[in-house]
Coordinates of C-alpha atoms in Angstrom, one line a residue:
X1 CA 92.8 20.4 -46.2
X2 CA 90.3 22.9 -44.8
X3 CA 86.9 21.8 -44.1
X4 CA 84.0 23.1 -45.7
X5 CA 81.8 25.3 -44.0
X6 CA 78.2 24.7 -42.6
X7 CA 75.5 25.3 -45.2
X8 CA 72.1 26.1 -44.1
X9 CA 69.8 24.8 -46.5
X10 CA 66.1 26.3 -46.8
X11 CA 63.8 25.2 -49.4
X12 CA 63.9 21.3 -50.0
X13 CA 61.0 21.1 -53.1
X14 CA 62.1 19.0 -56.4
X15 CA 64.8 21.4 -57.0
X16 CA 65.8 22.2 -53.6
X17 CA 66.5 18.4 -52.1
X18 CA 68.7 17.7 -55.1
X19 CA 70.6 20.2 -54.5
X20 CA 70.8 20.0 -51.0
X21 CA 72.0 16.3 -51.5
X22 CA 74.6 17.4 -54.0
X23 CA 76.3 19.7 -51.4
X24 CA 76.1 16.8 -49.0
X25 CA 77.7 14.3 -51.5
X26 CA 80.5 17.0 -51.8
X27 CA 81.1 17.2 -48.2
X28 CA 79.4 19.9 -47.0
X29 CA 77.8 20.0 -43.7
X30 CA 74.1 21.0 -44.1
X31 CA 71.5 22.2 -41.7
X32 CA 68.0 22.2 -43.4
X33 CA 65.0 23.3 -43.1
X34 CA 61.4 23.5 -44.7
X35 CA 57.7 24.5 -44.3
X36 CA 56.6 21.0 -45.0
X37 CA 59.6 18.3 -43.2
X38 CA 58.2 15.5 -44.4
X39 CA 60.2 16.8 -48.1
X40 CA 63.5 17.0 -46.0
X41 CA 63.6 13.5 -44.6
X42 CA 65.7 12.1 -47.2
X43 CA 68.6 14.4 -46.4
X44 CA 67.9 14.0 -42.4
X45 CA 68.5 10.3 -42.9
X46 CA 71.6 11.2 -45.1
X47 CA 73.1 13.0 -42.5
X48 CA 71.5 16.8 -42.4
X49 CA 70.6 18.4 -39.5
X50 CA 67.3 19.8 -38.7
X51 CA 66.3 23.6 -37.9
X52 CA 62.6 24.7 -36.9
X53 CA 62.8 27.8 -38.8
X54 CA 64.8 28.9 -41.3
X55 CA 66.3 32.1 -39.0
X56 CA 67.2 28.7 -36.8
X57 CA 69.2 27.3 -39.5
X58 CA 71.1 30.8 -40.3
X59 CA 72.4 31.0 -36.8
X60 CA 73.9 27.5 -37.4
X61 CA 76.0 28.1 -40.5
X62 CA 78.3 30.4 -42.5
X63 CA 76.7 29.9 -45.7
X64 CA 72.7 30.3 -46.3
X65 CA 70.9 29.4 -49.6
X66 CA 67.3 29.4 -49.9
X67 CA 65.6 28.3 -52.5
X68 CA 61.7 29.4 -52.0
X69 CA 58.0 29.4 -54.1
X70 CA 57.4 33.1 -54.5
X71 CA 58.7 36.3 -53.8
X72 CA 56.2 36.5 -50.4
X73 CA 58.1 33.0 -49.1
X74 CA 61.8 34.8 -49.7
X75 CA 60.3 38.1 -48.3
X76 CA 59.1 36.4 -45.2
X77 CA 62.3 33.9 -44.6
X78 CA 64.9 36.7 -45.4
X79 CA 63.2 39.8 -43.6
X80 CA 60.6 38.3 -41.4
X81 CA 60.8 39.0 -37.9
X82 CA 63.6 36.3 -36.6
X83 CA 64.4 35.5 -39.9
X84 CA 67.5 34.9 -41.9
X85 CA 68.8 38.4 -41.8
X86 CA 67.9 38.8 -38.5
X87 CA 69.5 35.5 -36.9
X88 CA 72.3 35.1 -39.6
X89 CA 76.1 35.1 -38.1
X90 CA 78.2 37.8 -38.7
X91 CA 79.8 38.2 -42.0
X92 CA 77.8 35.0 -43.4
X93 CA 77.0 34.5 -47.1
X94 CA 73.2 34.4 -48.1
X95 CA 72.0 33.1 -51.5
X96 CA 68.6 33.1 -52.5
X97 CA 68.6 30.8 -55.6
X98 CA 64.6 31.4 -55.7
X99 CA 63.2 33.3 -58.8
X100 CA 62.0 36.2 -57.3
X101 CA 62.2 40.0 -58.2
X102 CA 65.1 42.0 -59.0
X103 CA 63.4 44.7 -56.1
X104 CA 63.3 42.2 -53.4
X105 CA 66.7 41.2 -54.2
X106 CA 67.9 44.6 -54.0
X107 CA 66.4 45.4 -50.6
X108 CA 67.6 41.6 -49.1
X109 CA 71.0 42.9 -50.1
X110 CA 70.8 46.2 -48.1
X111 CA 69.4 44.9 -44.9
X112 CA 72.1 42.5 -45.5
X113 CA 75.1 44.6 -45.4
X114 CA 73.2 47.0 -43.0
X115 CA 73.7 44.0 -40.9
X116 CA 77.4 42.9 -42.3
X117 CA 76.2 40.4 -44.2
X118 CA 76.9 39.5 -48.1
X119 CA 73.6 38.5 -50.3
X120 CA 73.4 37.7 -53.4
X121 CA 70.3 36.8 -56.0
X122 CA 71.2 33.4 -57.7
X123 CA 68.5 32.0 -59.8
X124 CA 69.2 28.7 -61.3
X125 CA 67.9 27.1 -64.8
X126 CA 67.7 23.2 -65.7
X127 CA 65.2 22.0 -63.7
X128 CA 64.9 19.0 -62.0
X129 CA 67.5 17.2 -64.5
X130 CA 70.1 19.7 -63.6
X131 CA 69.5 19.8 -59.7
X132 CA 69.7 16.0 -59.7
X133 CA 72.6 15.9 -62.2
X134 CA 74.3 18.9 -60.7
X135 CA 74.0 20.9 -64.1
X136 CA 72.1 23.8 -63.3
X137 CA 72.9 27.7 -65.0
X138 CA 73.1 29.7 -62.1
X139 CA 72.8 33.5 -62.7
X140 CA 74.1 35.6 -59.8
X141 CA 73.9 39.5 -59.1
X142 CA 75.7 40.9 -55.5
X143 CA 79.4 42.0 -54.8
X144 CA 81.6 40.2 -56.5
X145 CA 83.5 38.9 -53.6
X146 CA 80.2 37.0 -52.4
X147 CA 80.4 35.4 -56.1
X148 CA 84.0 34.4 -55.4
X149 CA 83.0 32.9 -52.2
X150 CA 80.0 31.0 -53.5
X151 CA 81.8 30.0 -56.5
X152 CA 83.0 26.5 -55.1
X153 CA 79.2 25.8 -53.6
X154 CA 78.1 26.9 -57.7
X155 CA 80.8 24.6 -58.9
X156 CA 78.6 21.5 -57.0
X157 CA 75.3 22.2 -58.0
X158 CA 76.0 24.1 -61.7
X159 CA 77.7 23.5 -64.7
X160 CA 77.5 27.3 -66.1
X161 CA 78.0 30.3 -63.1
X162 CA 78.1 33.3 -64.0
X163 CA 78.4 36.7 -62.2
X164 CA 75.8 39.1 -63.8
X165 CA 76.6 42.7 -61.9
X166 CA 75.0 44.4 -59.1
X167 CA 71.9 43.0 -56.8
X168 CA 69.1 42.4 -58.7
X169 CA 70.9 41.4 -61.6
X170 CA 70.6 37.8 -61.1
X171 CA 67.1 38.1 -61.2
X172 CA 66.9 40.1 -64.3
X173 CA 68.8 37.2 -66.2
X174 CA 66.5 34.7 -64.9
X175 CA 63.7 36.8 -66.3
X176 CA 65.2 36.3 -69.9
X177 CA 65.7 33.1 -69.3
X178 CA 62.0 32.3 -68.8
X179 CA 60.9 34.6 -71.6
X180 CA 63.5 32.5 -73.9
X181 CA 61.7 29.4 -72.6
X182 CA 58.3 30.5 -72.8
X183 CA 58.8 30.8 -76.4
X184 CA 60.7 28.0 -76.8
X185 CA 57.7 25.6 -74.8
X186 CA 55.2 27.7 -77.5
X187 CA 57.1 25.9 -80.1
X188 CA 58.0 22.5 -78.8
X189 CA 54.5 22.0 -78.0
X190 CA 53.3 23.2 -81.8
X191 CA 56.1 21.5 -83.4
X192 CA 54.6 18.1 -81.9
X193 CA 50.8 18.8 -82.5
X194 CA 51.7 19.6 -86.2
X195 CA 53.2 16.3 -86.4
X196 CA 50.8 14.5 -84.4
X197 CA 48.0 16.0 -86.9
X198 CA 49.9 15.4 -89.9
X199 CA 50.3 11.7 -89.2
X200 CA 53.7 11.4 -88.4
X201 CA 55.3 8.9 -85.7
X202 CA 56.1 11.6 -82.6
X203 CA 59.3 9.3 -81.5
X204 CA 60.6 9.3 -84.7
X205 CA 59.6 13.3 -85.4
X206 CA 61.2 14.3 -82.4
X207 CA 64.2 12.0 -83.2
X208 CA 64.7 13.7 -86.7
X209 CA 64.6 17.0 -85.3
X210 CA 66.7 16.7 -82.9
X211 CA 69.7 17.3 -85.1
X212 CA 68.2 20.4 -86.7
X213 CA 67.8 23.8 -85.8
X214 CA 64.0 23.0 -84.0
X215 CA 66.3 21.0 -81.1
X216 CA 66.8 22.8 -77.7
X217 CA 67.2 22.0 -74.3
X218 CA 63.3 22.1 -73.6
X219 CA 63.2 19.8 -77.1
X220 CA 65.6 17.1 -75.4
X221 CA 64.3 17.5 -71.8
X222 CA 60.5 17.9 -72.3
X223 CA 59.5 16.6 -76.0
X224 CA 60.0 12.8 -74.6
X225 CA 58.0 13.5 -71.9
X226 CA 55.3 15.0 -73.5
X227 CA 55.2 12.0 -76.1
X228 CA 55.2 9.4 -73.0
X229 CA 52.3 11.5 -71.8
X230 CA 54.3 12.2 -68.6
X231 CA 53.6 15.7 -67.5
X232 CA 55.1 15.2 -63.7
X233 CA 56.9 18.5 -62.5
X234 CA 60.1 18.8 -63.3
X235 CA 59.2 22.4 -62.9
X236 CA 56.0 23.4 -61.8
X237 CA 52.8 25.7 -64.1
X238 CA 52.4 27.3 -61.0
X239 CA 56.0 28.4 -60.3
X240 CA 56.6 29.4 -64.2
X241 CA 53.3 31.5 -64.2
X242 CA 54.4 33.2 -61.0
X243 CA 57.9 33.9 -63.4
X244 CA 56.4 35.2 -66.2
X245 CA 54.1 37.4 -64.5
X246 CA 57.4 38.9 -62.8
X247 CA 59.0 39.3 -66.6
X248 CA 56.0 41.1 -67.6
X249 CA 55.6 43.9 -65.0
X250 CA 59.8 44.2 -65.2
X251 CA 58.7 44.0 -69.3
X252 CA 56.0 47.0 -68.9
X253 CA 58.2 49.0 -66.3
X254 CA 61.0 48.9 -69.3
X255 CA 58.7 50.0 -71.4
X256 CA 58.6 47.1 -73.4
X257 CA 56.4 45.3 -75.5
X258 CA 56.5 41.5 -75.6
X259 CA 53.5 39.8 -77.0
X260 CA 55.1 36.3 -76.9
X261 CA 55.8 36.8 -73.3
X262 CA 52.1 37.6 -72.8
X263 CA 51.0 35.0 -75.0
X264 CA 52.4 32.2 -72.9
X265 CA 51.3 33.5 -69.6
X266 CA 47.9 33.6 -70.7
X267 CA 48.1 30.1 -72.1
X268 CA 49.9 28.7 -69.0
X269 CA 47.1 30.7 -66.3
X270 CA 44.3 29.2 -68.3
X271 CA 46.6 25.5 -67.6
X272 CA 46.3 26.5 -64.1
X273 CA 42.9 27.2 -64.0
X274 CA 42.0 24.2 -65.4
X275 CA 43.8 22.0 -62.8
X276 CA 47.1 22.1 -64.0
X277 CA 49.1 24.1 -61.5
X278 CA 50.6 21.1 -59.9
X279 CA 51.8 19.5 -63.2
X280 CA 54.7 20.1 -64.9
X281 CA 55.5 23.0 -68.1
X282 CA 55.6 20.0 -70.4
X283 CA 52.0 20.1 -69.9
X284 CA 51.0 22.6 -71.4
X285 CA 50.2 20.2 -74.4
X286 CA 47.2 19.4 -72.7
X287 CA 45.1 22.8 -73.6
X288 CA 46.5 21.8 -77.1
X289 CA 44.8 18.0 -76.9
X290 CA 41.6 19.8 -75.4
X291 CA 41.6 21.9 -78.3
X292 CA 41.6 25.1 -75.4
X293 CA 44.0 27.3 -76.8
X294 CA 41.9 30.2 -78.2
X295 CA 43.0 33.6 -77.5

């Protein structure tokens, strides 16, 4: 039986280390690294190797996936001087799993293959349940032999893969994905404060609707939380306001109009102004509890 190749893993946040451990659970040999290495000392002491910058970790592997903050960090490790397209072996497989922009995904790919290299844009929903549980939707645009080739890395860390076209494509997914959520986290929240307000028990609210038509993942994943008043990231404000601002400039250079979309950006900037950028989505609740939600 073959063994499985080297996988350089940058980007070891909540999502990130999960997923890094689920590669490493399956086998794979895994070279990490990450701004802050305190966050990758779990893995080190489970076996992974360390890198001082993530071109480092490129040169030492056939397989690269980053998973990055914001479309300046994935600029900077992928096309930064020394970075991963600089120092990446020849013929390797890099897999930005970041939400970033389908632009920058684009031009990743072309200085890629300028370079004979394969990238592809991979964006991944399901937060931190489905990194830890190894569950997460993975959306992925780039050649379609790189997809092939990933496919057994996707099969570890995903439950749903699916090969979306061209690069950029990937991204553009992920975009509806977050505008589908946005909505969705609109409505969880409401449905709760209407019961809250109405007198209802929330555990036993939530419980009922469940088997409706109100339940969703968010409903399952978030709506306990929320009721436990635990609002610890499973995915961070910050990172989802970053996302929806991407949706609405793709939105406007479309030439469409989403006024849900804007809606929850506004709601989630005015979280993060008010000190919530650490916490997780679930908490957007609180500008409902602070009665803040005038637009």
């Amino acid at each position: 039986m073959a063994a499985h190749p080297t996988v350089a893993f940058v980007g070891t946040g909540v999502m990130g280390a999960a997923m890094a451990d689920n590669l490493m659970q399956a086998g794979y040999p895994l070279v990490v690294h990450n701004r802050s290495r305190a966050k990758a000392e779990p893995l080190l002491a489970a076996g992974a190797t360390w890198a001082d910058s993530a071109g480092e970790a490129a040169s030492r592997a056939e397989i690269t996936i980053t998973i990055v903050g914001y479309p300046h960090d994935v600029e900077h490790v992928y096309l930064g001087t020394d970075g991963i397209v600089d120092r990446a072996v020849q013929g390797a497989l890099l897999v930005d799993m970041t939400t970033s922009t389908p632009s920058l995904a684009m031009r990743i790919a072309g200085a890629a293959a300028a370079r004979g290299l394969t990238a592809l844009d991979a964006p991944v929903s399901g937060g931190d349940v489905g990194a830890r549980n190894g569950t997460l939707t993975i959306m992925a645009g780039g050649e379609r032999a790189g997809f092939e080739r990933a496919l057994p890395l996707f099969e570890v860390m995903g439950k749903t893969y699916s090969h979306m076209g061209g690069p950029g494509a990937g991204q553009h997914t992920k975009m509806a994905n977050q505008i589908g959520i946005a909505g969705t986290m609109l409505g969880l929240v409401e449905a709760l404060q209407y019961a809250k307000a109405a007198g209802l028990d929330l555990e036993k609210a939530h419980a009922a609707l469940s088997g409706g038509g109100a339940n969703s993942w968010s409903w399952g994943a978030y709506g306990p939380r929320i009721i436990a008043g635990d609002f610890t990231p499973g995915f961070f404000v910050k990172h989802f306001v970053k996302d929806l601002r991407i949706a609405i400039e793709e939105a406007h250079r479309l030439e469409l109009a989403l006024p849900g979309l804007e809606l929850a950006e506004r709601l989630y900037t005015r979280l993060m102004e008010h000190d919530g950028a650490e916490l997780g989505t679930q908490a957007l609740w609180l500008l409902y509890e602070n009665r803040d939600v005038g637009i």
